Coordinates of C-alpha atoms in Angstrom, one line a residue:
M1 CA 8.3 -7.8 -16.3
G2 CA 7.0 -4.3 -17.2
K3 CA 6.9 -1.8 -14.3
M4 CA 7.1 -2.7 -10.7
V5 CA 5.2 -1.3 -7.7
S6 CA 6.2 -1.7 -4.1
P7 CA 3.8 -4.4 -2.8
F8 CA 3.8 -3.5 0.9
E9 CA 4.9 -0.6 3.1
G10 CA 6.9 -1.4 6.2
R11 CA 10.2 -2.7 7.5
L12 CA 12.4 -5.2 5.8
T13 CA 12.9 -8.0 8.3
G14 CA 14.0 -11.1 6.3
H15 CA 16.0 -11.7 3.2
H16 CA 16.0 -14.4 0.6
N17 CA 18.2 -17.3 1.6
D18 CA 21.1 -16.4 -0.7
R19 CA 21.0 -12.8 0.5
G20 CA 21.3 -13.3 4.3
G21 CA 18.1 -15.1 5.0
Y22 CA 17.8 -18.4 6.7
P23 CA 18.5 -21.6 4.6
G24 CA 15.4 -22.4 2.4
H25 CA 13.8 -19.0 2.9
K26 CA 12.1 -18.5 -0.5
G27 CA 11.4 -14.8 -0.4
L28 CA 11.8 -11.7 1.6
D29 CA 9.7 -10.5 4.5
I30 CA 8.4 -7.0 5.0
A31 CA 6.8 -6.3 8.4
P32 CA 4.2 -3.6 8.8
P33 CA 5.2 -0.1 10.0
K34 CA 4.2 -0.9 13.5
P35 CA 4.8 -4.4 15.0
G36 CA 1.7 -6.5 15.1
Q37 CA -0.3 -4.6 12.6
V38 CA -2.7 -6.5 10.4
G39 CA -5.1 -5.2 7.8
M40 CA -2.4 -3.3 5.9
P41 CA -2.9 -3.1 2.1
V42 CA -0.9 -5.4 -0.2
Y43 CA -0.5 -4.3 -3.8
A44 CA 0.3 -6.2 -7.0
A45 CA 4.0 -5.7 -7.8
F46 CA 3.5 -6.5 -11.5
D47 CA 0.8 -7.1 -14.1
G48 CA -0.3 -10.7 -14.2
T49 CA -2.9 -13.5 -13.8
I50 CA -4.0 -15.1 -10.6
R51 CA -3.0 -18.8 -10.7
V52 CA -3.6 -19.9 -7.1
L53 CA -5.3 -18.3 -4.1
H54 CA -6.1 -19.3 -0.5
R55 CA -8.3 -17.5 2.1
T56 CA -9.1 -20.0 4.8
A57 CA -5.8 -20.7 6.6
K58 CA -5.8 -20.1 10.4
P59 CA -3.1 -18.5 12.5
G60 CA -0.4 -21.1 13.3
N61 CA -1.5 -23.5 10.6
K62 CA 1.6 -25.2 9.1
N63 CA -0.1 -26.9 6.2
S64 CA 0.9 -25.9 2.6
T65 CA -1.5 -23.6 0.9
W66 CA -0.8 -21.7 -2.3
A67 CA 2.5 -23.6 -2.9
K68 CA 4.4 -26.4 -1.3
G69 CA 5.9 -25.4 1.9
R70 CA 4.0 -22.1 2.1
T71 CA 1.6 -21.7 4.9
G72 CA -1.2 -19.1 5.4
N73 CA -3.4 -17.3 3.0
G74 CA -2.0 -15.8 -0.2
L75 CA -1.8 -15.6 -3.9
L76 CA 0.4 -16.9 -6.7
I77 CA 0.4 -14.6 -9.8
S78 CA 2.0 -15.3 -13.1
N79 CA 3.5 -12.4 -15.0
P80 CA 3.2 -11.9 -18.8
D81 CA 6.8 -13.0 -19.3
G82 CA 6.2 -16.3 -17.5
E83 CA 7.7 -15.4 -14.2
G84 CA 5.7 -15.7 -10.9
N85 CA 5.2 -13.6 -7.8
G86 CA 3.9 -15.0 -4.5
Y87 CA 2.2 -13.1 -1.7
N88 CA 2.0 -14.9 1.7
H89 CA 0.3 -14.2 5.0
M90 CA -2.3 -12.0 3.4
R91 CA -6.0 -12.4 2.7
P92 CA -7.0 -11.8 -1.0
L93 CA -10.0 -9.7 -1.6
D94 CA -13.2 -11.6 -1.7
H95 CA -14.1 -11.0 -5.4
F96 CA -10.8 -12.4 -6.8
K97 CA -10.8 -15.9 -8.4
V98 CA -8.3 -17.9 -10.3
G99 CA -7.8 -16.6 -13.8
D100 CA -8.5 -12.9 -13.0
K101 CA -6.1 -10.4 -14.4
V102 CA -4.4 -7.8 -12.2
V103 CA -2.3 -4.8 -12.9
A104 CA 0.7 -3.4 -11.1
G105 CA -0.4 -1.3 -8.2
Q106 CA -3.8 -3.0 -7.9
L107 CA -5.0 -3.7 -4.3
L108 CA -4.8 -7.5 -3.8
G109 CA -5.9 -7.7 -0.1
Y110 CA -4.6 -7.2 3.4
N111 CA -1.9 -8.8 5.6
D112 CA -3.2 -11.1 8.3
R113 CA -2.1 -13.6 11.0
S114 CA -2.6 -16.7 8.9
G115 CA -0.1 -19.6 8.7
N116 CA 3.2 -20.2 10.4
Q117 CA 4.6 -16.8 11.3
T118 CA 6.1 -15.3 14.4
G119 CA 4.6 -11.9 13.7
P120 CA 2.5 -10.2 11.0
H121 CA 4.4 -9.5 7.8
L122 CA 4.2 -10.0 4.0
H123 CA 6.3 -12.8 2.7
F124 CA 7.0 -11.9 -1.0
E125 CA 8.5 -14.3 -3.5
L126 CA 9.7 -14.1 -7.2
W127 CA 10.0 -17.2 -9.4
A128 CA 11.8 -17.5 -12.7
D129 CA 9.0 -19.8 -13.8
W130 CA 5.5 -19.5 -12.2
R131 CA 5.0 -23.2 -12.6
N132 CA 8.1 -24.1 -10.6
S133 CA 8.1 -23.3 -6.9
N134 CA 11.8 -24.1 -6.8
S135 CA 12.8 -21.5 -9.3
D136 CA 12.7 -18.7 -6.7
Y137 CA 15.3 -16.0 -6.7
A138 CA 16.1 -13.0 -4.5
P139 CA 13.4 -10.4 -4.8
E140 CA 16.0 -7.9 -3.8
K141 CA 17.3 -8.1 -7.4
A142 CA 14.0 -6.8 -8.8
F143 CA 13.7 -4.0 -6.2
A144 CA 17.2 -2.9 -7.1
K145 CA 16.5 -3.1 -10.9
F146 CA 13.5 -0.9 -10.6
G147 CA 15.0 1.5 -8.1
I148 CA 12.5 0.7 -5.3
D149 CA 13.4 0.3 -1.6
E150 CA 12.0 -2.8 0.1
G151 CA 9.2 -1.7 2.3
S152 CA 8.7 1.7 0.7
A153 CA 5.2 3.0 0.1
P154 CA 4.0 2.7 -3.5
D155 CA 3.9 6.1 -5.3
R156 CA 0.4 7.5 -5.5
M157 CA 0.5 7.6 -9.3
S158 CA 1.2 3.9 -9.3
V159 CA -1.8 2.8 -7.2
A160 CA -4.6 1.5 -9.4
P161 CA -8.0 2.5 -8.2
V162 CA -10.4 -0.2 -7.0
K163 CA -13.8 0.1 -8.7
P164 CA -16.8 -0.9 -6.6
A165 CA -18.6 -3.9 -8.1
G166 CA -21.7 -2.8 -10.0
K167 CA -20.9 0.9 -9.8
P168 CA -19.1 2.0 -12.9
S169 CA -17.2 5.2 -12.5
P170 CA -18.4 8.3 -14.3
S171 CA -16.1 9.1 -17.2
G172 CA -15.0 12.3 -18.7
K173 CA -14.7 15.8 -17.3
I174 CA -14.7 17.0 -13.8
S175 CA -15.5 20.5 -12.4
A176 CA -13.1 23.3 -12.8
D177 CA -12.8 23.6 -9.0
V178 CA -11.9 19.9 -8.6
A179 CA -9.5 20.0 -11.5
K180 CA -7.7 23.0 -9.9
K181 CA -7.4 21.1 -6.6
L182 CA -6.0 18.0 -8.3
K183 CA -3.5 20.0 -10.4
A184 CA -2.2 21.6 -7.2
M185 CA -1.4 18.0 -6.0
G186 CA 0.6 17.2 -9.2
Y187 CA -2.1 15.5 -11.3
K188 CA -1.8 16.6 -15.0
N189 CA -4.9 17.0 -17.0
P190 CA -7.0 15.5 -14.2
D191 CA -10.2 13.6 -14.9
T192 CA -12.4 11.1 -13.0
G193 CA -9.7 8.5 -13.0
D194 CA -7.5 10.9 -11.0
V195 CA -10.4 11.5 -8.6
E196 CA -10.4 7.7 -8.1
K197 CA -6.7 7.6 -7.4
Y198 CA -7.1 10.4 -4.8
Q199 CA -10.0 8.6 -3.2
A200 CA -8.2 5.2 -3.1
W201 CA -5.1 6.8 -1.6
H202 CA -7.1 8.4 1.2
G203 CA -9.2 5.4 2.1
L204 CA -12.4 6.4 0.3
V205 CA -14.6 4.5 -2.1
P206 CA -13.0 5.2 -5.5
D207 CA -16.1 5.9 -7.4
G208 CA -14.7 8.9 -9.4
N209 CA -17.3 11.3 -8.0
W210 CA -16.0 14.2 -6.0
G211 CA -18.9 14.4 -3.6
D212 CA -19.4 15.5 0.0
R213 CA -17.3 12.8 1.5
T214 CA -14.3 13.4 -0.8
E215 CA -14.6 17.2 -0.2
A216 CA -14.7 16.6 3.5
K217 CA -11.5 14.4 3.4
Y218 CA -9.8 17.1 1.3
Q219 CA -10.7 19.8 3.8
E220 CA -9.5 17.5 6.7
V221 CA -6.2 17.0 5.0
V222 CA -5.7 20.7 4.3
R223 CA -6.5 21.4 8.0
A224 CA -4.1 18.7 9.2
Q225 CA -1.4 20.1 6.9
N226 CA -1.9 23.7 8.3
A227 CA -1.9 22.4 11.8
T228 CA 1.3 20.4 11.3
K229 CA 3.0 23.5 9.9
K230 CA 2.3 25.3 13.2
M231 CA 4.4 22.7 15.2
L232 CA 7.9 23.5 16.4
G233 CA 10.6 22.7 13.9
V234 CA 8.3 22.2 10.9
P235 CA 8.8 24.5 7.9
D236 CA 5.8 26.3 6.7
N237 CA 6.8 26.7 3.1
W238 CA 5.2 23.5 1.8
A239 CA 1.8 23.7 0.2
S240 CA -1.4 22.7 2.0
D241 CA -2.6 21.0 -1.1
G242 CA -5.1 18.5 0.4
Y243 CA -3.0 15.4 -0.5
W244 CA -1.4 13.5 2.4
G245 CA 1.7 12.4 0.6
G246 CA 5.4 12.1 1.3
I247 CA 6.0 15.6 2.6
S248 CA 3.0 15.6 4.9
K249 CA 4.0 12.1 6.3
K250 CA 7.6 13.3 6.8
W251 CA 6.6 16.2 8.9
A252 CA 3.8 14.5 10.7
G253 CA 6.3 11.7 11.6
Y254 CA 8.8 14.3 12.8
T255 CA 6.2 16.1 14.9
S256 CA 5.0 12.8 16.4
G257 CA 8.6 11.9 17.3
R258 CA 9.2 15.2 19.0
N259 CA 6.1 14.9 21.0
G260 CA 6.1 11.1 21.7
W261 CA 3.0 10.5 19.7
N262 CA 4.2 7.1 18.3
N263 CA 3.4 7.8 14.6
P264 CA 6.9 7.5 13.0
H265 CA 5.5 7.1 9.5
G266 CA 3.3 10.1 9.7
Y267 CA -0.1 8.5 8.9
L268 CA -3.1 10.8 9.1
T269 CA -5.1 9.1 11.8
K270 CA -7.7 10.2 14.2
K271 CA -5.2 9.9 17.0
Y272 CA -2.8 12.2 15.2
I273 CA -5.6 14.7 14.6
N274 CA -6.6 14.5 18.3
N275 CA -3.0 15.1 19.4
L276 CA -2.9 18.2 17.2
K277 CA -6.2 19.4 18.8
K278 CA -4.7 18.8 22.3
V279 CA -1.8 21.2 21.7
K280 CA -4.3 23.6 20.0
A281 CA -2.6 23.5 16.6
W282 CA -5.8 22.3 14.9

């Protein structure tokens, strides 16, 4: 199988049928962090080749799409070892087509309301043979094998940057100032590829160029980190490094909980920043 990357961040809400799921449930379900959310990123769990994809299913449609008995938009990907992984209730990116190669951690698309589902979630399947939809087995086994919690956020080092079509990334060296910033975040020997990863993680176009927009995002994150450290109960001994990672999300979630801001996962949103401004921490 190679390495595995968590495909979707959220809450485990449904198991495979032999692990506590309902009879015939072919995979596991991960709901988004907040009930009802759509448009959340779905990543490739493993390297592979796209075998089937579907983009036109409507909400509530009960017709089979990318495999028999599966409704909604989604993808079937074969792994190099012949196994398969299926992603359901998500819309694949427009540029993907059957036969395309993907790598673990690559953005596949976003969860949606398509198909037969009671609420937005990613339905994730693993098959022993990608040609046989009845060769499914409990995905929980793979998560346990690779030491990944179901619904955990993929580690930033595992997320493959998405290169804009027709805009090849610059290659080679970056400025000493940018390298210093990236090293402080934990990137070793940083180059333009690490700039892409930083950009992709923070919702920017991953073009590898540390321009005005990337610098503005960096400064925004630093300011948000400094503001969060001013909040009651938050330690101030963690670095304001410009990367909104696990530590930042932890204390932003803690701060949100203390103040009733409804951001349990600590995302850096405009609403969170506005709340920091309201209490004059920003």
